[in-house]
Backbone as a ProteinNet text record, in pm:
[ID]
protein_1_A
[PRIMARY]
MIRLRRESVAKGVSLNTSINQIISEHLNWHRMAAPAMLYYLPKPFLISIIEELNDEELGAFARETAKSDLVDISLFLRGGFTVASLSNITETCLRISQMSHRILIDGDKCTIIIEHDMGHNYPYLIKEISRYILEVVFEAQTSCDITDNSVMIMIKSSW
[TERTIARY]
428.6	432.6	521.1	519.8	603.8	751.5	785.7	924.7	968.5	882.8	914.2	930	846.5	856.5	991	1032.7	1162.4	1277.9	1270.8	1375.7	1380.5	1265.6	1259.5	1326.5	1296.8	1357.9	1509.3	1553.4	1697.2	1767.8	1699.6	1757.4	1742.1	1659.3	1636.8	1546.4	1452.9	1357.7	1216.2	1120.4	981.5	931.5	827.1	763.8	714.5	660.3	612.6	725.9	842.7	959.1	998	1000.1	1034	934	807	703.6	720.7	746.7	769.1	891.3	997.9	1117.3	1086.4	1010.6	973.6	891.5	794.4	710.3	794.5	880.5	966	1059	1122.6	1211	1133.9	1014.7	934.3	900.7	851.1	810.3	927.8	1041.2	1155.9	1252.6	1239.9	1338.6	1277.6	1227.1	1189.2	1083.7	981.8	876.7	926.8	1034.6	1089	1212.5	1264.9	1391.3	1382.3	1287	1277	1249.6	1155	1136.1	1260.8	1346.7	1470.8	1584	1550.9	1645.2	1750.6	1711.2	1796.9	1751.2	1844.8	1811.2	1907.1	1861.7	1942.2	2022.2	2150.8	2238.8	2306.7	2332.4	2406.7	2547.3	2591.2	2721.2	2836.2	2844.7	2955.3	2955.3	2838.2	2826.5	2882.4	2842.5	2889.4	3041	3092.7	3237.4	3311.6	3264.7	3336.1	3337.1	3229.8	3225.8	3322.8	3318.4	3403.9	3551.3	3582.7	3722.7	3783.3	3700.5	3751	3800	3761.6	3796.4	3932.7	4008.9	4135.6	4107.7	4210.9	4192.5	4135.1	4181.2	4131	3982.5	3943.8	3802.8	3717	3768.8	3695.5	3674.4	3778.6	3767.7	3663.6	3665.2	3567.4	3425.9	3410.8	3280.5	3231.8	3322.3	3286.4	3239.2	3312.4	3273.6	3137.1	3115.7	2987.5	2873.1	2897.4	2796.5	2765.1	2868.1	2849	2779	2818	2763.1	2617.7	2579.5	2443.5	2356.8	2402.3	2316.5	2278	2375.4	2344.4	2262	2280.9	2196.8	2051.7	2028.9	1892.7	1830.6	1908.4	1858.1	1819.7	1905	1877.2	1753.1	1742.9	1625	1497.9	1503.5	1384.5	1346.7	1446.7	1416.4	1391.1	1463.6	1454.6	1411.4	1387	1337	1440.1	1566.8	1671.8	1808	1905.8	2043.6	2127.6	2133.6	2207.8	2293.7	2381.9	2461.8	2368.8	2265.4	2171.1	2097.9	2052.1	1979.7	2072.5	2195.7	2290.9	2331.2	2345.9	2378.3	2267.5	2143.7	2029	2021.3	2042.4	2039.3	2150.9	2271.5	2384.9	2357	2310.6	2282.1	2171.5	2067.5	1958.2	2007.5	2084.8	2137.9	2226.4	2313.1	2400.6	2318.9	2218	2133.8	2053.9	1992.6	1910.8	1996.5	2117.6	2205	2275	2254.5	2314.1	2466.5	2522.1	2666.8	2713.3	2812.2	2862.7	2917.4	2875.1	2920.6	2905.4	2980	2968.4	2973.7	2894.9	2898.8	2926.5	3040.1	3082.2	3081.2	3015.7	3010.2	3072.8	3169.3	3239.6	3254.6	3163.5	3165.7	3139.4	3236.2	3219.2	3284.3	3321.6	3383.9	3290.8	3284.5	3204.3	3294.2	3292.8	3370	3273.6	3283.1	3200.2	3293.8	3270.8	3352.2	3260.8	3300	3219.4	3305.1	3257.7	3323.4	3241.8	3303.5	3225.5	3265.6	3387.9	3436.1	3405.8	3439.4	3410.4	3534	3652.7	3773.6	3832.6	3939.3	4015.2	3946.3	3883	3826.8	3702.5	3623.7	3501.8	3532	3625.3	3651.4	3712.2	3789.6	3844.5	3730.4	3632.2	3516	3439	3413.7	3342.1	3421.8	3552.9	3640.3	3628.7	3633.4	3629	3491.3	3385.1	3250	3236.3	3276.7	3266.9	3350.4	3472.4	3561.6	3500.5	3449.2	3391.7	3272.4	3179.9	3059.9	3094.8	3172.9	3199	3294.3	3402.1	3501	3462.8	3419.3	3390.4	3254	3151.6	3016	2989.8	3022.8	2989.9	3108.3	3224.6	3344.5	3381.1	3367.9	3405.3	3548	3613.7	3746.1	3727.6	3791.6	3777.1	3911.4	3915.3	4025.7	3964.7	4035.5	3978.9	4090	4067.5	4158.7	4083.8	4150.7	4085.3	4173.6	4107.2	4171.3	4085.8	4126.3	4045.9	3909.3	3893.9	3768.1	3696	3756.4	3689.5	3726	3643.2	3668.5	3630.9	3716.5	3689.6	3696.3	3584.8	3574.5	3562.5	3653.7	3651.7	3616.9	3517.7	3467.5	3473.2	3529.6	3522.9	3428.3	3315.9	3212.7	3244.3	3200.1	3210.6	3073.5	2969.7	2835.2	2754.2
-2490.6	-2589.4	-2707.2	-2739.9	-2848.9	-2813.1	-2689.2	-2643.5	-2650	-2606.3	-2609.6	-2753.9	-2843	-2984.4	-3041.3	-3005.8	-3052.7	-2999.5	-2870.6	-2811.5	-2879	-2912.6	-2980.2	-3116.8	-3189.8	-3321.5	-3307.6	-3208.6	-3186.3	-3151.3	-3078.8	-3040.2	-3149.9	-3249.1	-3356.4	-3317.2	-3224.5	-3182.3	-3199.2	-3198.4	-3212.7	-3082.8	-3095	-2977.9	-2883.9	-2940.4	-2860.3	-2778.3	-2838.7	-2768	-2652.1	-2675.2	-2568.2	-2453.3	-2485.5	-2381.8	-2303.2	-2373.6	-2305.6	-2214.2	-2257.2	-2173.5	-2046.5	-2060.2	-1943.7	-1844.5	-1894.8	-1807.7	-1740.2	-1817.2	-1761.9	-1654.2	-1679.8	-1580.5	-1454.7	-1471.8	-1355	-1272.3	-1339.3	-1267.5	-1204.6	-1274.7	-1227.8	-1139.2	-1133.6	-1056	-975.3	-1043.6	-976.5	-867	-890.7	-788.9	-666.6	-681.5	-570.8	-508	-567.9	-521.5	-377.4	-347.6	-211.5	-106.6	-129.5	-29.8	-9.8	-113.4	-101.5	-45.3	-3.6	53.9	-47.1	-173.6	-277.8	-304.8	-298.6	-318.9	-418.9	-488.1	-588.2	-523.3	-557.1	-507.7	-626.3	-618.2	-726.2	-737.9	-859.8	-884.7	-816.2	-825.9	-758.7	-607.3	-548.2	-404.1	-367.8	-443.7	-420.1	-438.1	-542.3	-567.3	-450.5	-402.5	-294	-165.7	-137.8	-18.5	-33.3	-146.4	-168	-169.9	-228.7	-238.2	-102.3	-1.2	133.3	207.6	161	230.1	185.7	280.8	244.2	207.7	162.4	116.2	224.1	346.4	456.5	481.7	481.8	502.7	386.5	263.5	146.8	154.3	194.6	207	309.6	426.1	531.5	484.8	418.6	366	260.7	173.2	68.8	129.9	228.7	292.9	360.4	433	502.1	401.6	294	188.8	126.5	95.2	32.3	125.7	253	348.8	383.5	398.5	446.6	346.6	300.1	215.1	84.8	13.8	-115.1	-101	7.7	33.3	49.3	132.6	155.4	27.3	-47.7	-173.1	-270.3	-284.6	-375.8	-333.3	-205	-155.1	-180.5	-156.6	-172.4	-319.2	-404.5	-544.5	-629	-601	-688.4	-618	-487.4	-415.5	-385.4	-407.6	-377.5	-382.1	-328	-329.4	-402.8	-534.2	-620.1	-715.6	-785.8	-888	-993.2	-1030.8	-1131.9	-1084.7	-959	-909.8	-900.6	-853.8	-846.5	-984.6	-1078	-1215.4	-1275.5	-1253	-1303.4	-1241.5	-1112	-1043.1	-1095.1	-1110.9	-1160.8	-1299.6	-1388.5	-1525.4	-1529.1	-1451.2	-1445.3	-1391.7	-1285.1	-1224.8	-1323.4	-1394.6	-1492.8	-1605.3	-1651.7	-1759.8	-1713.9	-1596.1	-1543.6	-1520.1	-1467.1	-1438.2	-1563.4	-1674.1	-1802.5	-1795.1	-1715.1	-1704.2	-1819.1	-1895	-2007.1	-1955.4	-2018.6	-1975.4	-2087.2	-2071.6	-2161.7	-2076.2	-2112.5	-2046.4	-2155.1	-2141.8	-2241.2	-2177.7	-2243.3	-2191.9	-2295.6	-2250	-2336.9	-2261.5	-2286	-2215	-2067.1	-1984.2	-1839.5	-1787.2	-1878.3	-1838.4	-1867.9	-1774.1	-1790.5	-1759	-1845.8	-1823.8	-1821.9	-1717.6	-1704.3	-1708.2	-1803.7	-1817.2	-1791.5	-1695.8	-1658.9	-1672.7	-1750.6	-1761.1	-1677.2	-1575.7	-1477.4	-1461.1	-1485.4	-1468.5	-1327.6	-1226.8	-1088.1	-998.8	-1057.1	-976.8	-942.4	-862.2	-830.8	-727.8	-628.5	-520.6	-560.6	-653	-694.2	-752.3	-848.1	-899.5	-793.6	-701.9	-593.4	-506.4	-478.1	-399.9	-472.8	-601.1	-681.4	-687.2	-704.9	-707.6	-577.6	-464.6	-335.1	-306.1	-342.6	-326.1	-411.6	-538.8	-631.4	-583.4	-540.6	-494.7	-376.2	-281.3	-162.7	-200.6	-275.5	-310.8	-395.8	-501	-594.4	-539.3	-474	-425.3	-291	-198	-63.6	-57.3	-108	-97.3	-200.9	-327.8	-434.3	-480.4	-420.8	-448.4	-596.2	-664.9	-805.7	-816.9	-926.7	-953.9	-1024.4	-971.3	-1031.8	-1042.1	-1130	-1132.9	-1172.1	-1138.9	-1161.1	-1197.7	-1301.7	-1340.7	-1324.4	-1265.4	-1246	-1296.4	-1343.2	-1374.3	-1308.6	-1320.3	-1263	-1329.4	-1450.9	-1522.9	-1556.3	-1521.8	-1556.8	-1460.7	-1464.1	-1387.4	-1477.2	-1477	-1554.9	-1459.6	-1446.9	-1358.4	-1446.2	-1425.9	-1500.9	-1405.5	-1443.1	-1356.7	-1432.1	-1368.1	-1421.6	-1330.3	-1384.2	-1299.6	-1266.5	-1148.4	-1105.8	-1060	-1094.2	-1049.6	-1159.7
4464.1	4569.6	4528	4399.3	4350	4368.7	4336.9	4351.9	4498.2	4587.1	4729.7	4778.2	4728.3	4764.9	4718.7	4595.3	4543.1	4627.5	4663.4	4746.9	4883.4	4937.9	5067.6	5059.9	4955.4	4936.1	4922	4844.1	4824	4954.8	5042.7	5172.3	5277.6	5248.4	5344.1	5459.3	5431.9	5534.2	5479.8	5570.1	5526.9	5463.7	5384.9	5324.7	5434.3	5540.4	5653.3	5715.8	5730.4	5785.4	5695.3	5564.3	5469.5	5477.2	5486.1	5496.2	5626.4	5736.4	5864.6	5859.3	5790.6	5776.8	5698	5591.3	5509.6	5592.1	5664.7	5747.7	5855.7	5921	6026.3	5971.5	5857.3	5796.2	5757.8	5708.9	5673	5797.5	5901.1	6022.1	6095.9	6100.4	6178.4	6102	5969.1	5894.1	5780.3	5679.7	5555.1	5573.6	5653.3	5668.5	5744	5821.2	5899.2	5835	5728.9	5669.5	5619.1	5535.4	5480	5588.3	5681	5786.8	5874.2	5884.2	5961.3	5875.5	5754.8	5658.7	5612.5	5598.7	5543.8	5401.3	5309	5168.4	5107.5	5006.7	4939.8	4827.8	4821	4715.8	4649.4	4519.3	4454.4	4515.3	4537.6	4599.5	4524.7	4390.3	4319.5	4340.2	4348.9	4372.6	4509.9	4610.5	4746.7	4756.6	4694	4694.9	4632.4	4517.5	4448.8	4532	4603.2	4688.7	4805.8	4873.3	4990.2	4951	4836.9	4793.7	4760.3	4735.7	4705.3	4829.6	4947.6	5071.5	5123.8	5179.5	5243.7	5389.9	5461.1	5599.2	5690.5	5674.2	5757.4	5730.9	5603.5	5567.4	5615.5	5602.7	5651.1	5801.9	5874.9	6020.3	6061.1	5994.5	6025.1	5991.3	5877.7	5836	5935.8	5979.6	6076.2	6208	6258.6	6385.6	6374.2	6265.5	6247	6234.7	6160.3	6145.4	6280.7	6357	6488	6585.9	6586.2	6683.6	6658.8	6534.4	6510.6	6435.4	6322.2	6238.9	6308	6364.1	6425.4	6552.6	6622.9	6740.9	6696.5	6595.8	6546.2	6490.6	6413.6	6355.5	6466.2	6566.3	6677.1	6755.5	6783.3	6855	6775.4	6645	6562	6544.2	6512.4	6483.1	6607.3	6717.2	6833.9	6961.7	6954	7070.2	7177	7146.8	7243.2	7177.5	7247.4	7198.5	7301.6	7285.9	7377.4	7295.9	7364.4	7296.5	7236.5	7309.9	7261	7135.8	7134	7016.2	6895.4	6916.4	6805	6756	6848	6810.6	6725.5	6767.3	6692.8	6553.7	6544.5	6414.7	6324.8	6380.7	6302.7	6249.1	6335.6	6293.8	6188.4	6207.1	6109.6	5975.9	5979.6	5857.1	5780.7	5851.9	5786.9	5724.2	5795.3	5743.6	5621.9	5629.8	5520.2	5395.9	5415.5	5301.5	5250.1	5317.7	5282.2	5278.1	5368	5381.5	5471.1	5425.8	5504.6	5636.8	5745.4	5877.1	5979.6	6087.5	6202.5	6327.7	6424.7	6554.4	6657.6	6724.4	6822.1	6960.7	7055.3	7192	7283.8	7363.5	7456.8	7588.5	7679.5	7807.1	7787.3	7827.9	7812.9	7685.2	7595.3	7468.9	7352	7261.1	7139.8	7020.9	6921.7	6799.9	6682.4	6602.3	6482.8	6362.9	6274.5	6154	6034.6	5951.7	5835.2	5710.5	5615.5	5485.3	5388.8	5329	5254.3	5108.9	5073.3	4935.9	4883.4	4965.9	4927.3	4929.5	4919.3	4911.2	5046.3	5045.2	5166.7	5256.4	5199.6	5281.3	5359.9	5308.4	5377.9	5516.5	5528.7	5663.9	5755.8	5700.1	5781.5	5835.5	5751.1	5793.3	5903.4	5883.8	5983.5	6114.2	6102.9	6220.8	6299.5	6231.2	6298.9	6359.5	6289.4	6345.2	6471.2	6460.3	6573.9	6691.1	6662.8	6768.8	6842.6	6767.7	6831.5	6919.2	6864.3	6940.9	7062.1	7039.6	7148.7	7253.9	7210.8	7307.3	7368.4	7286.1	7336.2	7404.2	7337.7	7391.5	7501.1	7473.8	7568.4	7653.6	7633.5	7712.9	7718.2	7605.6	7595.3	7541.7	7574.7	7519.6	7385.7	7281.1	7149.1	7079.7	6982.4	6887.2	6753.8	6648.6	6516.1	6418.6	6340.8	6233.3	6102.3	6003.1	5874.1	5760.6	5654.8	5527.8	5420.1	5295.6	5187.5	5175	5226.7	5210.5	5340.2	5454	5579.1	5691.3	5791.7	5914.2	6032.1	6134.5	6254.6	6373.5	6442.5	6558.4	6682.2	6776.2	6900.8	7013.9	7092.8	7199.1	7331	7431.4	7567.6	7642.6	7681.3	7741	7886	7922.5	8061.9	8110	8035.4	8071.9	8130.8
[MASK]
+++++++++++++++++++++++++++++++++++++++++++++++++++++++++++++++++++++++++++++++++++++++++++++++++++++++++++++++++++++++++++++++++++++++++++++++++++++++++++++++

């Protein structure tokens, strides 16, 4: 409890807020992660695996992930496969993993900026997964800019 109190002070939030965040994260993510087939991997391990894939392999992996895995995860965690459920899962995942990100909403446009520090292939993978889900499944207009350390996904909604 002392450690949690110190962390709360460092974050500039009350102890009660920190406790509520822990409970919320547990209920909305951690308790459902394993049944949804989500597992934690060390970042260097994940980077080394992704960096071994070429663009064609990354594209195929992204499509397969988008078509089956993310549909199942969304159905299991949020009870549906919608833009809202995927948005919620994405935001929760980014927050839980403590990956620097910003989500900007301006009318019918949404911009998601993720700073990841995971090499060149990771943003390409995220770009391809996002493109497939948003453009093919949900028929949204998207564009994506990537660097070795960040990915920016811009979505113009039509839903």
